[in-house]
GROMACS .gro file of C-alpha atoms in nm:
model
  264
    1MET     CA    1  -0.021  -0.006   0.016
    2ALA     CA    2   0.124   0.342  -0.097
    3ALA     CA    3   0.220   0.587   0.211
    4PRO     CA    4  -0.045   0.856   0.288
    5LYS     CA    5   0.067   1.185   0.120
    6ILE     CA    6   0.133   1.535   0.274
    7THR     CA    7   0.252   1.862   0.138
    8LEU     CA    8   0.311   2.117   0.415
    9TYR     CA    9   0.371   2.482   0.309
   10VAL     CA   10   0.593   2.655   0.497
   11ASP     CA   11   0.720   3.006   0.609
   12THR     CA   12   0.979   3.052   0.878
   13ILE     CA   13   0.779   3.361   1.006
   14SER     CA   14   0.503   3.148   1.119
   15PRO     CA   15   0.514   2.996   1.461
   16PHE     CA   16   0.206   2.761   1.406
   17THR     CA   17   0.397   2.608   1.066
   18TYR     CA   18   0.696   2.599   1.294
   19ILE     CA   19   0.474   2.356   1.550
   20ALA     CA   20   0.320   2.186   1.271
   21TYR     CA   21   0.622   2.124   1.107
   22TYR     CA   22   0.809   2.008   1.447
   23ILE     CA   23   0.494   1.782   1.493
   24LEU     CA   24   0.543   1.634   1.137
   25ARG     CA   25   0.906   1.558   1.191
   26HIS     CA   26   0.909   1.439   1.526
   27ASP     CA   27   0.565   1.247   1.604
   28GLU     CA   28   0.539   0.881   1.555
   29VAL     CA   29   0.166   0.925   1.419
   30PHE     CA   30   0.309   1.063   1.113
   31LYS     CA   31   0.617   0.844   1.068
   32GLY     CA   32   0.473   0.630   0.763
   33CYS     CA   33   0.381   0.918   0.540
   34ASP     CA   34   0.542   1.074   0.259
   35ILE     CA   35   0.598   1.426   0.315
   36THR     CA   36   0.690   1.705   0.122
   37TYR     CA   37   0.820   2.053   0.262
   38VAL     CA   38   0.728   2.346   0.025
   39PRO     CA   39   0.874   2.700   0.097
   40ILE     CA   40   0.644   2.958   0.032
   41LEU     CA   41   0.590   3.352   0.094
   42LEU     CA   42   0.337   3.406   0.363
   43GLY     CA   43   0.296   3.760   0.291
   44GLY     CA   44   0.257   3.707  -0.082
   45LEU     CA   45   0.004   3.420  -0.002
   46MET     CA   46  -0.200   3.688   0.223
   47LYS     CA   47  -0.161   3.992  -0.021
   48LYS     CA   48  -0.349   3.737  -0.320
   49CYS     CA   49  -0.594   3.659  -0.062
   50GLY     CA   50  -0.625   4.023   0.013
   51ASN     CA   51  -0.587   3.925   0.430
   52THR     CA   52  -0.483   4.198   0.666
   53PRO     CA   53  -0.155   4.080   0.850
   54PRO     CA   54  -0.222   3.936   1.190
   55ASN     CA   55  -0.027   4.201   1.349
   56ARG     CA   56  -0.236   4.471   1.225
   57ILE     CA   57  -0.534   4.315   1.369
   58GLN     CA   58  -0.672   4.436   1.715
   59ASN     CA   59  -0.574   4.190   1.993
   60LYS     CA   60  -0.446   3.924   1.765
   61GLN     CA   61  -0.081   3.975   1.835
   62ALA     CA   62  -0.143   3.926   2.167
   63TRP     CA   63  -0.364   3.594   2.119
   64ILE     CA   64  -0.065   3.484   1.895
   65TYR     CA   65   0.177   3.533   2.162
   66ASN     CA   66  -0.044   3.316   2.376
   67GLU     CA   67  -0.146   3.050   2.167
   68ARG     CA   68   0.172   2.949   2.013
   69LEU     CA   69   0.300   2.877   2.387
   70ARG     CA   70   0.001   2.687   2.451
   71TRP     CA   71   0.050   2.453   2.143
   72ALA     CA   72   0.440   2.450   2.173
   73GLU     CA   73   0.369   2.281   2.549
   74LEU     CA   74   0.099   2.040   2.460
   75PHE     CA   75   0.311   1.894   2.208
   76SER     CA   76   0.656   1.955   2.366
   77VAL     CA   77   0.783   2.175   2.127
   78PRO     CA   78   1.072   2.400   2.222
   79MET     CA   79   0.954   2.769   2.187
   80THR     CA   80   1.097   3.075   2.332
   81VAL     CA   81   0.870   3.286   2.570
   82PRO     CA   82   0.970   3.593   2.402
   83LEU     CA   83   0.863   3.671   2.074
   84PRO     CA   84   1.198   3.672   1.837
   85PRO     CA   85   1.363   3.979   1.762
   86ASP     CA   86   1.171   4.221   1.538
   87PHE     CA   87   0.861   3.953   1.491
   88PRO     CA   88   0.704   3.978   1.238
   89VAL     CA   89   1.022   4.027   0.981
   90PRO     CA   90   1.081   3.980   0.619
   91THR     CA   91   1.157   3.664   0.512
   92VAL     CA   92   1.202   3.668   0.164
   93PRO     CA   93   1.575   3.590   0.134
   94ILE     CA   94   1.511   3.327   0.381
   95MET     CA   95   1.248   3.157   0.174
   96ARG     CA   96   1.456   3.186  -0.169
   97ALA     CA   97   1.746   3.000  -0.002
   98LEU     CA   98   1.518   2.759   0.094
   99CYS     CA   99   1.373   2.745  -0.228
  100ALA     CA  100   1.759   2.721  -0.368
  101LEU     CA  101   1.803   2.385  -0.152
  102ALA     CA  102   1.486   2.232  -0.253
  103ALA     CA  103   1.590   2.291  -0.583
  104ALA     CA  104   1.909   2.112  -0.528
  105ASP     CA  105   1.740   1.844  -0.363
  106ALA     CA  106   1.497   1.753  -0.672
  107ALA     CA  107   1.797   1.777  -0.897
  108ASP     CA  108   2.000   1.522  -0.694
  109THR     CA  109   1.646   1.292  -0.695
  110ALA     CA  110   1.648   1.308  -1.051
  111THR     CA  111   1.994   1.197  -1.124
  112SER     CA  112   2.098   0.955  -0.850
  113SER     CA  113   2.069   0.603  -0.823
  114ASP     CA  114   2.163   0.314  -0.563
  115PRO     CA  115   2.298  -0.013  -0.691
  116ALA     CA  116   2.135  -0.157  -0.362
  117GLY     CA  117   1.804  -0.020  -0.440
  118ALA     CA  118   1.789   0.190  -0.113
  119THR     CA  119   1.539   0.508  -0.144
  120PRO     CA  120   1.717   0.813  -0.043
  121GLN     CA  121   1.633   1.069   0.235
  122LYS     CA  122   1.399   1.303   0.106
  123GLN     CA  123   1.453   1.671   0.060
  124PRO     CA  124   1.800   1.629   0.289
  125ARG     CA  125   1.911   1.995   0.229
  126LEU     CA  126   1.586   2.152   0.239
  127ILE     CA  127   1.504   1.973   0.584
  128LYS     CA  128   1.803   2.036   0.738
  129ALA     CA  129   1.799   2.398   0.692
  130LEU     CA  130   1.445   2.392   0.829
  131ASP     CA  131   1.530   2.225   1.140
  132ALA     CA  132   1.821   2.467   1.187
  133LEU     CA  133   1.613   2.765   1.084
  134TYR     CA  134   1.304   2.715   1.274
  135ALA     CA  135   1.486   2.607   1.600
  136ARG     CA  136   1.721   2.939   1.581
  137TYR     CA  137   1.443   3.135   1.539
  138TRP     CA  138   1.165   3.004   1.739
  139ALA     CA  139   1.333   2.829   1.992
  140ASP     CA  140   1.646   3.045   2.089
  141ALA     CA  141   1.506   3.353   1.948
  142VAL     CA  142   1.801   3.445   1.700
  143ALA     CA  143   1.744   3.703   1.409
  144ILE     CA  144   1.778   3.460   1.130
  145HIS     CA  145   1.665   3.763   0.906
  146HIS     CA  146   1.984   3.922   0.945
  147PRO     CA  147   2.172   3.852   0.592
  148GLU     CA  148   2.491   3.765   0.845
  149VAL     CA  149   2.289   3.518   1.060
  150LEU     CA  150   2.147   3.378   0.762
  151ARG     CA  151   2.480   3.315   0.569
  152GLU     CA  152   2.635   3.184   0.921
  153THR     CA  153   2.366   2.928   0.991
  154LEU     CA  154   2.397   2.760   0.606
  155ALA     CA  155   2.781   2.762   0.657
  156GLY     CA  156   2.727   2.593   0.972
  157LEU     CA  157   2.510   2.329   0.819
  158PHE     CA  158   2.684   2.306   0.470
  159GLY     CA  159   3.001   2.492   0.478
  160ALA     CA  160   3.142   2.809   0.375
  161ASP     CA  161   3.152   2.792  -0.010
  162GLU     CA  162   2.818   2.596  -0.029
  163ALA     CA  163   2.656   2.854   0.152
  164GLU     CA  164   2.761   3.107  -0.068
  165ARG     CA  165   2.697   2.909  -0.352
  166ILE     CA  166   2.337   2.870  -0.197
  167LEU     CA  167   2.313   3.250  -0.118
  168THR     CA  168   2.398   3.339  -0.476
  169GLN     CA  169   2.158   3.099  -0.631
  170SER     CA  170   1.877   3.233  -0.413
  171THR     CA  171   1.899   3.558  -0.609
  172THR     CA  172   1.870   3.398  -0.967
  173PRO     CA  173   1.553   3.458  -1.161
  174GLU     CA  174   1.483   3.077  -1.162
  175ILE     CA  175   1.472   3.040  -0.767
  176LYS     CA  176   1.283   3.408  -0.743
  177GLN     CA  177   1.004   3.243  -0.976
  178ALA     CA  178   1.041   2.924  -0.803
  179LEU     CA  179   0.926   3.104  -0.468
  180ILE     CA  180   0.643   3.278  -0.655
  181ASN     CA  181   0.516   2.949  -0.813
  182ASN     CA  182   0.516   2.761  -0.468
  183THR     CA  183   0.305   3.034  -0.332
  184ASP     CA  184   0.075   3.025  -0.633
  185ALA     CA  185   0.032   2.652  -0.571
  186ALA     CA  186  -0.057   2.684  -0.197
  187PHE     CA  187  -0.302   2.965  -0.303
  188ASP     CA  188  -0.462   2.728  -0.573
  189SER     CA  189  -0.494   2.447  -0.330
  190GLY     CA  190  -0.696   2.688  -0.132
  191ALA     CA  191  -0.458   2.806   0.121
  192PHE     CA  192  -0.525   3.159   0.300
  193GLY     CA  193  -0.279   3.105   0.559
  194LEU     CA  194   0.000   2.886   0.729
  195PRO     CA  195   0.008   2.595   0.830
  196TRP     CA  196  -0.155   2.456   0.519
  197LEU     CA  197  -0.151   2.067   0.467
  198VAL     CA  198  -0.262   1.898   0.165
  199CYS     CA  199  -0.305   1.563   0.217
  200THR     CA  200  -0.401   1.242   0.002
  201THR     CA  201  -0.485   0.918   0.119
  202GLY     CA  202  -0.271   0.619   0.076
  203THR     CA  203  -0.552   0.357   0.008
  204GLY     CA  204  -0.752   0.281  -0.322
  205THR     CA  205  -0.624   0.322  -0.701
  206SER     CA  206  -0.496   0.628  -0.824
  207ASP     CA  207  -0.878   0.746  -0.934
  208SER     CA  208  -1.015   0.645  -0.595
  209LYS     CA  209  -0.744   0.803  -0.350
  210LYS     CA  210  -0.891   1.106  -0.181
  211THR     CA  211  -0.730   1.456  -0.147
  212GLU     CA  212  -0.844   1.716   0.097
  213ALA     CA  213  -0.646   2.043   0.240
  214PHE     CA  214  -0.641   2.132   0.633
  215PHE     CA  215  -0.569   2.479   0.802
  216GLY     CA  216  -0.377   2.526   1.125
  217VAL     CA  217  -0.217   2.329   1.397
  218ASP     CA  218  -0.563   2.275   1.555
  219HIS     CA  219  -0.677   2.063   1.242
  220LEU     CA  220  -0.403   1.799   1.248
  221GLY     CA  221  -0.598   1.580   1.445
  222ARG     CA  222  -0.862   1.592   1.150
  223ALA     CA  223  -0.583   1.522   0.901
  224ALA     CA  224  -0.475   1.235   1.079
  225HIS     CA  225  -0.799   1.102   1.088
  226PHE     CA  226  -0.846   1.166   0.708
  227LEU     CA  227  -0.530   0.993   0.630
  228GLY     CA  228  -0.636   0.695   0.854
  229LEU     CA  229  -0.363   0.727   1.136
  230GLU     CA  230  -0.359   0.591   1.440
  231ARG     CA  231  -0.370   0.863   1.730
  232PRO     CA  232  -0.287   0.815   2.112
  233GLY     CA  233  -0.625   0.771   2.240
  234SER     CA  234  -0.767   0.664   1.931
  235GLY     CA  235  -0.594   0.357   1.870
  236SER     CA  236  -0.235   0.170   1.932
  237GLY     CA  237   0.107   0.361   1.884
  238SER     CA  238   0.293   0.657   2.023
  239SER     CA  239   0.350   1.016   1.970
  240VAL     CA  240   0.575   1.288   2.129
  241ALA     CA  241   0.246   1.381   2.318
  242SER     CA  242   0.267   1.132   2.569
  243GLY     CA  243   0.269   1.356   2.889
  244LYS     CA  244   0.218   1.664   3.022
  245GLY     CA  245   0.454   1.930   2.890
  246SER     CA  246   0.591   2.272   3.018
  247VAL     CA  247   0.753   2.548   2.873
  248SER     CA  248   1.055   2.673   3.088
  249GLY     CA  249   1.187   3.028   3.139
  250ASN     CA  250   1.412   2.986   2.856
  251GLY     CA  251   1.157   2.883   2.619
  252LYS     CA  252   1.258   2.501   2.603
  253ALA     CA  253   0.975   2.275   2.614
  254GLU     CA  254   1.024   1.986   2.934
  255GLY     CA  255   0.853   1.651   2.935
  256GLY     CA  256   0.579   1.504   2.701
  257ALA     CA  257   0.268   1.702   2.621
  258GLU     CA  258  -0.070   1.604   2.590
  259GLY     CA  259  -0.142   1.734   2.236
  260TRP     CA  260  -0.339   1.474   2.070
  261LYS     CA  261  -0.588   1.477   2.333
  262ALA     CA  262  -0.666   1.843   2.248
  263LEU     CA  263  -0.702   1.721   1.869
  264LEU     CA  264  -0.925   1.412   1.917
   0.00000   0.00000   0.00000
């Protein structure tokens, strides 16, 4: 049986997308899914939809501040208590760099072959960068939007020469257009904000498989149910959400969490 598929559209500016990304990466519930991460520009998506940015909606910034901490605690996601520096910040250079990494991953997949028939890890560069950038910004409150910090982060992951190549490629017309295309694809799938997940069932023929989209961390339970995934409290299996978590003074989540109880 083919694995259920999930496409998660991401922008590093969104705390709730970080939480969804962390859960998809670490929770046992999603371990059997074929997951694709797609960098987009949240500001561009909101402009296409005619949405008002959350920080311009009275009272919503305070709600975001508290709600991200609640969900981080439930799922033991490391989260800074103070908002990151200058939040919200422009992420265009970051997202273009991530598009460049995604393009490199796609090129490797198209040309690589393993004599032993092993399946290579999907999107290795992109995932490595997302792990680091999300952790630095949302767990450690590091100003990744500063060019020198972005360069330093990429150099620490891939080496100085490769970091320069990535940053140079991120300014090319092809990569700029890739970010636009990704944002358009999210919009065309129905997205109006992030996190946005497009899920396809793993059972049935190619004609009978079903696809649905879900918005928000609070709809991960519905996404899991739609895909037929076993969740704590609804069947066997384990999860990062296996206890009661807390967020410490330095923003590090401690212990487990009861996230799936909130989603059932």
